[in-house]
Coordinates of C-alpha atoms in Angstrom, one line a residue:
X1371 CA 0.0 0.0 0.0
X1372 CA 1.3 3.4 -0.9
X1373 CA 1.8 5.7 1.9
X1374 CA -0.5 8.6 1.8
X1375 CA 1.0 12.0 1.3
X1376 CA 1.0 14.2 4.3
X1377 CA -2.1 16.1 4.8
X1378 CA -4.3 13.6 2.9
X1379 CA -7.4 12.1 4.4
X1380 CA -6.8 8.6 5.7
X1381 CA -10.2 8.0 7.1
X1382 CA -13.7 9.1 6.9
X1383 CA -13.6 11.5 9.7
X1384 CA -12.6 15.1 9.3
X1385 CA -9.0 15.8 9.2
X1386 CA -7.6 18.1 11.8
X1387 CA -6.7 21.6 10.7
X1388 CA -3.2 22.7 11.0
X1389 CA -2.7 25.4 13.6
X1390 CA -2.3 28.8 12.0
X1391 CA -3.5 27.7 8.6
X1392 CA -6.7 28.3 6.7
X1393 CA -8.9 31.3 5.9
X1394 CA -10.3 31.2 9.4
X1395 CA -7.1 31.0 11.2
X1396 CA -7.0 32.8 14.5
X1397 CA -6.2 36.4 14.2
X1398 CA -4.9 39.1 16.5
X1399 CA -2.6 36.8 18.5
X1400 CA -0.4 38.8 20.8
X1401 CA 2.8 37.1 19.6
X1402 CA 3.4 35.0 16.5
X1403 CA 3.3 31.3 17.0
X1404 CA 6.7 29.7 17.1
X1405 CA 7.6 26.8 14.7
X1406 CA 7.3 24.3 17.5
X1407 CA 3.7 25.1 17.7
X1408 CA 4.1 26.4 21.3
X1409 CA 2.5 29.8 21.7
X1410 CA 4.6 32.5 23.3
X1411 CA 3.0 33.6 26.5
X1412 CA 1.3 37.0 26.4
X1413 CA 3.2 39.3 28.7
X1414 CA 0.5 41.9 28.7
X1415 CA -1.1 40.5 31.8
X1416 CA 2.1 40.1 33.8
X1417 CA 3.4 43.5 32.7
X1418 CA 0.2 45.2 33.8
X1419 CA 1.6 46.9 36.9
X1420 CA 4.6 48.3 35.1
X1421 CA 2.5 49.4 32.2
X1422 CA 0.1 51.1 34.5
X1423 CA 3.0 52.8 36.3
X1424 CA 4.4 53.9 33.0
X1425 CA 1.1 55.2 32.0
X1426 CA 0.7 56.9 35.3
X1427 CA 4.2 58.4 34.9
X1428 CA 3.3 59.6 31.4
X1429 CA 0.2 61.2 32.7
X1430 CA 2.1 62.9 35.5
X1431 CA 4.7 64.1 33.0
X1432 CA 2.0 65.4 30.7
X1433 CA 0.3 67.2 33.6
X1434 CA 3.7 68.6 34.7
X1435 CA 4.4 69.8 31.2
X1436 CA 1.0 71.4 30.9
X1437 CA 1.4 72.9 34.3
X1438 CA 4.8 74.3 33.4
X1439 CA 3.4 75.9 30.3
X1440 CA 0.6 77.4 32.3
X1441 CA 3.1 78.7 34.9
X1442 CA 5.3 80.1 32.2
X1443 CA 2.3 81.8 30.6
X1444 CA 1.3 83.2 33.9
X1445 CA 4.8 84.5 34.6
X1446 CA 4.9 86.0 31.1
X1447 CA 1.5 87.6 31.7
X1448 CA 2.7 88.9 35.1
X1449 CA 5.8 90.4 33.5
X1450 CA 3.8 92.0 30.8
X1451 CA 1.4 93.4 33.4
X1452 CA 4.4 94.8 35.4
X1453 CA 6.0 96.3 32.3
X1454 CA 2.6 97.8 31.4
X1455 CA 2.4 99.3 34.9
X1456 CA 5.9 100.6 34.7
X1457 CA 5.2 102.1 31.2
X1458 CA 2.1 103.8 32.6
X1459 CA 4.1 105.2 35.5
X1460 CA 6.8 106.4 33.1
X1461 CA 4.3 107.9 30.8
X1462 CA 2.6 109.6 33.7
X1463 CA 5.9 111.0 34.9
X1464 CA 6.7 112.2 31.4
X1465 CA 3.3 113.9 31.0
X1466 CA 3.7 115.5 34.4
X1467 CA 7.1 116.8 33.5
X1468 CA 5.8 118.1 30.2
X1469 CA 2.9 119.8 32.0
X1470 CA 5.3 121.5 34.4
X1471 CA 7.5 122.7 31.6
X1472 CA 4.5 124.0 29.7
X1473 CA 3.1 125.8 32.8
X1474 CA 6.4 127.4 33.4
X1475 CA 6.8 128.5 29.8
X1476 CA 3.2 129.8 29.7
X1477 CA 3.9 131.7 33.0
X1478 CA 7.0 133.3 31.5
X1479 CA 5.2 134.3 28.4
X1480 CA 2.4 135.8 30.4
X1481 CA 4.8 137.7 32.6
X1482 CA 6.7 138.9 29.6
X1483 CA 3.6 140.0 27.9
X1484 CA 2.4 141.8 31.0
X1485 CA 5.8 143.5 31.4
X1486 CA 5.9 144.4 27.7
X1487 CA 2.4 145.8 27.9
X1488 CA 3.4 147.9 30.9
X1489 CA 6.6 149.0 29.2
X1490 CA 5.0 150.0 25.9
X1491 CA 1.7 151.4 27.1
X1492 CA 1.5 155.2 27.0
X1493 CA 2.3 156.9 30.3
X1494 CA 3.4 160.3 31.4
X1495 CA 7.1 161.1 31.1
X1496 CA 9.1 161.5 34.3
X1497 CA 11.2 164.6 34.8
X1498 CA 14.4 162.7 34.1
X1499 CA 12.9 161.3 30.8
X1500 CA 11.9 164.8 29.8
X1501 CA 15.4 166.2 30.4
X1502 CA 16.9 163.3 28.5
X1503 CA 14.5 163.9 25.6
X1504 CA 15.7 167.5 25.4
X1505 CA 19.3 166.6 25.7
X1506 CA 19.2 164.0 22.9
X1507 CA 17.2 166.3 20.6
X1508 CA 19.6 169.2 21.0
X1509 CA 22.7 167.0 20.7
X1510 CA 21.7 165.6 17.3
X1511 CA 20.7 168.8 15.6
X1512 CA 24.0 169.5 14.0
X1513 CA 23.5 166.5 11.7
X1514 CA 19.7 165.9 11.9
X1515 CA 19.0 169.5 10.7
X1516 CA 19.9 170.5 7.2
X1517 CA 22.8 173.0 6.8
X1518 CA 20.4 175.7 5.8
X1519 CA 18.6 175.3 9.1
X1520 CA 21.8 175.5 11.1
X1521 CA 22.8 178.6 9.1
X1522 CA 19.6 180.3 7.9
X1523 CA 19.6 182.4 4.7
X1524 CA 18.9 185.6 6.7
X1525 CA 19.5 186.5 10.4
X1526 CA 18.0 189.5 12.1
X1527 CA 20.3 191.8 14.1
X1528 CA 20.0 195.1 15.8
X1529 CA 22.1 197.9 14.3
X1530 CA 23.0 201.3 15.5
X1531 CA 20.0 203.2 16.8
X1532 CA 18.4 199.9 17.6
X1533 CA 17.2 199.4 14.1
X1534 CA 16.2 196.0 12.9
X1535 CA 18.3 194.8 10.0
X1536 CA 19.0 191.6 8.2
X1537 CA 22.4 189.8 7.6
X1538 CA 22.5 187.6 4.5
X1539 CA 24.3 184.3 4.3
X1540 CA 27.0 184.3 1.5
X1541 CA 27.9 180.6 1.6
X1542 CA 28.4 177.4 3.7
X1543 CA 31.8 175.8 4.0
X1544 CA 32.4 172.0 3.9
X1545 CA 32.5 170.3 7.3
X1546 CA 36.0 170.4 8.8
X1547 CA 37.9 169.1 11.7
X1548 CA 38.3 171.3 14.7
X1549 CA 42.1 171.4 14.1
X1550 CA 41.6 172.5 10.5
X1551 CA 38.9 175.2 11.2
X1552 CA 40.1 176.7 14.5
X1553 CA 43.3 178.5 15.5
X1554 CA 45.8 176.1 17.2
X1555 CA 45.4 177.5 20.8
X1556 CA 41.6 177.0 20.6
X1557 CA 41.7 173.7 18.8
X1558 CA 44.1 172.2 21.3
X1559 CA 41.7 172.9 24.2
X1560 CA 38.6 171.6 22.4
X1561 CA 40.2 168.4 21.1
X1562 CA 41.0 167.5 24.7
X1563 CA 37.2 167.5 25.4
X1564 CA 36.0 165.6 22.4
X1565 CA 35.5 168.2 19.7
X1566 CA 33.9 166.1 16.9
X1567 CA 33.6 168.5 14.0
X1568 CA 33.3 172.1 12.9
X1569 CA 30.6 173.7 10.8
X1570 CA 31.1 177.1 9.2
X1571 CA 29.3 179.7 7.2
X1572 CA 29.9 183.4 6.3
X1573 CA 27.4 186.3 6.4
X1574 CA 27.5 189.9 5.5
X1575 CA 25.6 192.7 7.1
X1576 CA 22.7 194.5 5.3
X1577 CA 25.1 197.0 3.7
X1578 CA 27.6 194.4 2.7
X1579 CA 30.3 196.3 4.7
X1580 CA 31.2 193.6 7.2
X1581 CA 31.9 189.9 6.8
X1582 CA 31.2 187.5 9.7
X1583 CA 32.2 183.9 9.7
X1584 CA 30.3 181.7 12.1
X1585 CA 31.7 178.4 13.3
X1586 CA 29.8 175.8 15.3
X1587 CA 32.2 173.4 17.2
X1588 CA 30.4 170.2 18.2
X1589 CA 31.7 168.7 21.5
X1590 CA 31.0 165.4 23.1
X1591 CA 28.3 166.7 25.5
X1592 CA 27.2 169.8 27.3
X1593 CA 29.3 169.0 30.4
X1594 CA 32.4 168.8 28.2
X1595 CA 31.5 172.0 26.5
X1596 CA 31.2 173.9 29.8
X1597 CA 34.6 172.7 31.0
X1598 CA 36.3 173.3 27.7
X1599 CA 34.8 176.8 27.3
X1600 CA 36.3 177.8 30.7
X1601 CA 39.7 177.0 29.4
X1602 CA 39.6 178.8 26.1
X1603 CA 42.3 181.6 25.7
X1604 CA 41.1 185.1 26.4
X1605 CA 42.3 186.6 23.1
X1606 CA 40.1 188.2 20.5
X1607 CA 42.7 187.5 17.8
X1608 CA 42.2 183.7 17.9
X1609 CA 39.1 181.6 17.4
X1610 CA 37.4 180.3 14.2
X1611 CA 39.3 180.8 10.9
X1612 CA 37.4 183.0 8.4
X1613 CA 36.0 181.4 5.3
X1614 CA 35.8 183.5 2.0
X1615 CA 33.9 182.6 -1.1
X1616 CA 35.4 183.7 -4.5
X1617 CA 33.2 185.9 -6.7
X1618 CA 31.4 187.4 -3.6
X1619 CA 32.1 190.4 -1.5
X1620 CA 33.8 188.1 1.0
X1621 CA 36.6 186.9 -1.3
X1622 CA 39.1 189.3 0.4
X1623 CA 38.1 188.2 3.9
X1624 CA 40.8 186.1 5.7
X1625 CA 42.7 185.7 9.0
X1626 CA 44.5 189.0 8.5
X1627 CA 41.2 190.9 8.1
X1628 CA 39.8 189.6 11.4
X1629 CA 39.1 192.6 13.7
X1630 CA 37.4 190.7 16.6
X1631 CA 36.5 187.1 17.6
X1632 CA 34.0 185.9 20.1
X1633 CA 32.1 182.8 21.2
X1634 CA 28.9 181.7 23.0
X1635 CA 27.9 178.2 24.3
X1636 CA 24.6 176.3 23.9
X1637 CA 24.1 172.6 24.7
X1638 CA 27.2 170.7 23.4
X1639 CA 28.0 173.5 21.0
X1640 CA 30.4 176.5 21.1
X1641 CA 29.5 179.0 18.4
X1642 CA 32.4 181.2 17.3
X1643 CA 32.3 184.4 15.3
X1644 CA 35.1 186.1 13.5
X1645 CA 34.3 189.6 12.0
X1646 CA 36.0 192.1 9.8
X1647 CA 35.7 194.4 6.9
X1648 CA 34.7 193.0 3.5
X1649 CA 36.9 195.4 1.6
X1650 CA 40.1 193.6 2.7
X1651 CA 41.3 196.0 5.4
X1652 CA 43.5 194.3 8.0
X1653 CA 43.4 194.6 11.7
X1654 CA 46.3 196.9 11.7
X1655 CA 44.7 199.2 9.2
X1656 CA 41.6 200.0 11.3
X1657 CA 41.9 202.2 14.3
X1658 CA 40.6 200.6 17.5
X1659 CA 38.1 203.4 18.2
X1660 CA 36.5 202.9 14.8
X1661 CA 35.8 199.3 15.7
X1662 CA 34.2 200.3 19.0
X1663 CA 31.9 202.8 17.3
X1664 CA 30.8 200.7 14.3
X1665 CA 28.1 198.2 13.8
X1666 CA 30.7 195.4 13.3
X1667 CA 30.6 194.1 16.9
X1668 CA 26.7 194.2 17.3
X1669 CA 26.3 192.5 13.9
X1670 CA 28.7 189.7 14.9
X1671 CA 27.1 189.3 18.4
X1672 CA 23.6 189.1 17.0
X1673 CA 24.4 186.5 14.3
X1674 CA 26.3 184.3 16.6
X1675 CA 23.8 184.6 19.4
X1676 CA 20.8 183.8 17.2
X1677 CA 22.4 180.7 15.7
X1678 CA 23.5 179.5 19.2
X1679 CA 20.0 180.0 20.6
X1680 CA 18.4 178.1 17.7
X1681 CA 20.7 175.1 18.3
X1682 CA 20.1 175.1 22.0
X1683 CA 16.4 175.9 22.1
X1684 CA 14.6 173.2 24.1
X1685 CA 12.1 171.3 21.9
X1686 CA 8.5 170.7 22.6
X1687 CA 8.5 167.7 24.8
X1688 CA 5.5 165.3 24.6
X1689 CA 3.5 164.7 27.8
X1690 CA 3.5 160.9 27.4
X1691 CA 5.8 158.1 26.1
X1692 CA 3.6 157.8 23.0
X1693 CA 2.7 161.4 22.3
X1694 CA 0.4 163.7 24.2
X1695 CA -2.2 161.0 25.0
X1696 CA -1.6 158.8 28.0

């Protein structure tokens, strides 16, 4: 009899199924079946406590991690809140500082405006301010006035018999230094007290017999003029140097023709006069008694005195700092 091949039915009963074979073989075994047919024991049951502990540890670690994140988030939030509070405090300090600065600036502006208003508003002049107004007005006339106002075209004078007559201006000389327009003894004194310049013009009397040169010496101030005038030499042969104008009756009038000199003060000015005959006669050619009994001296005194009074005449002083309305 031939042996049956393995796995072939030998009897009528059902043949046993090989473990692990067939369409309906057992599935989901925890471990694969070894070749010997002995199933490897499932360690899941015996490892239960360790697995539970591991799972418990994993849960604790998860909770710790989650708690750490929550703590970090809380700390970050606390830091942000603190920084926010510090920022608010700093901003408050900054705003307070800015407010103080603005208040101080506004106060200064207000005080300045009040002071400016008080300073610029019209008010009555004090006595010192009135005197200063007069002093400044008189002191600047020599250059603020036109030359024809310093030396008018005609000047009234009183002749012999107290008759009213007019002297006529022949010409105005260019502005000169005190050294150039005055005799040396006089110029030396005035230069020591701040003589700034010399203005000159020449007049003739109504009959054109006499020539009179008028010189206005401008000193530093009235006080200097008073002191300097007290030191001028007492000599009627020195003073302002005559100015002649060619083509006029004065063209022969020079230093040799001077008969008398004089001066008068007003404000910061010393007004000199030098008078003589227009026909060219020298001092030596005219007898002294003729000079004393002629109109020459009254004419010279009148012209010099009127020009000095005009230069030193006090101006009309306004009542208030901005005119006559306070």
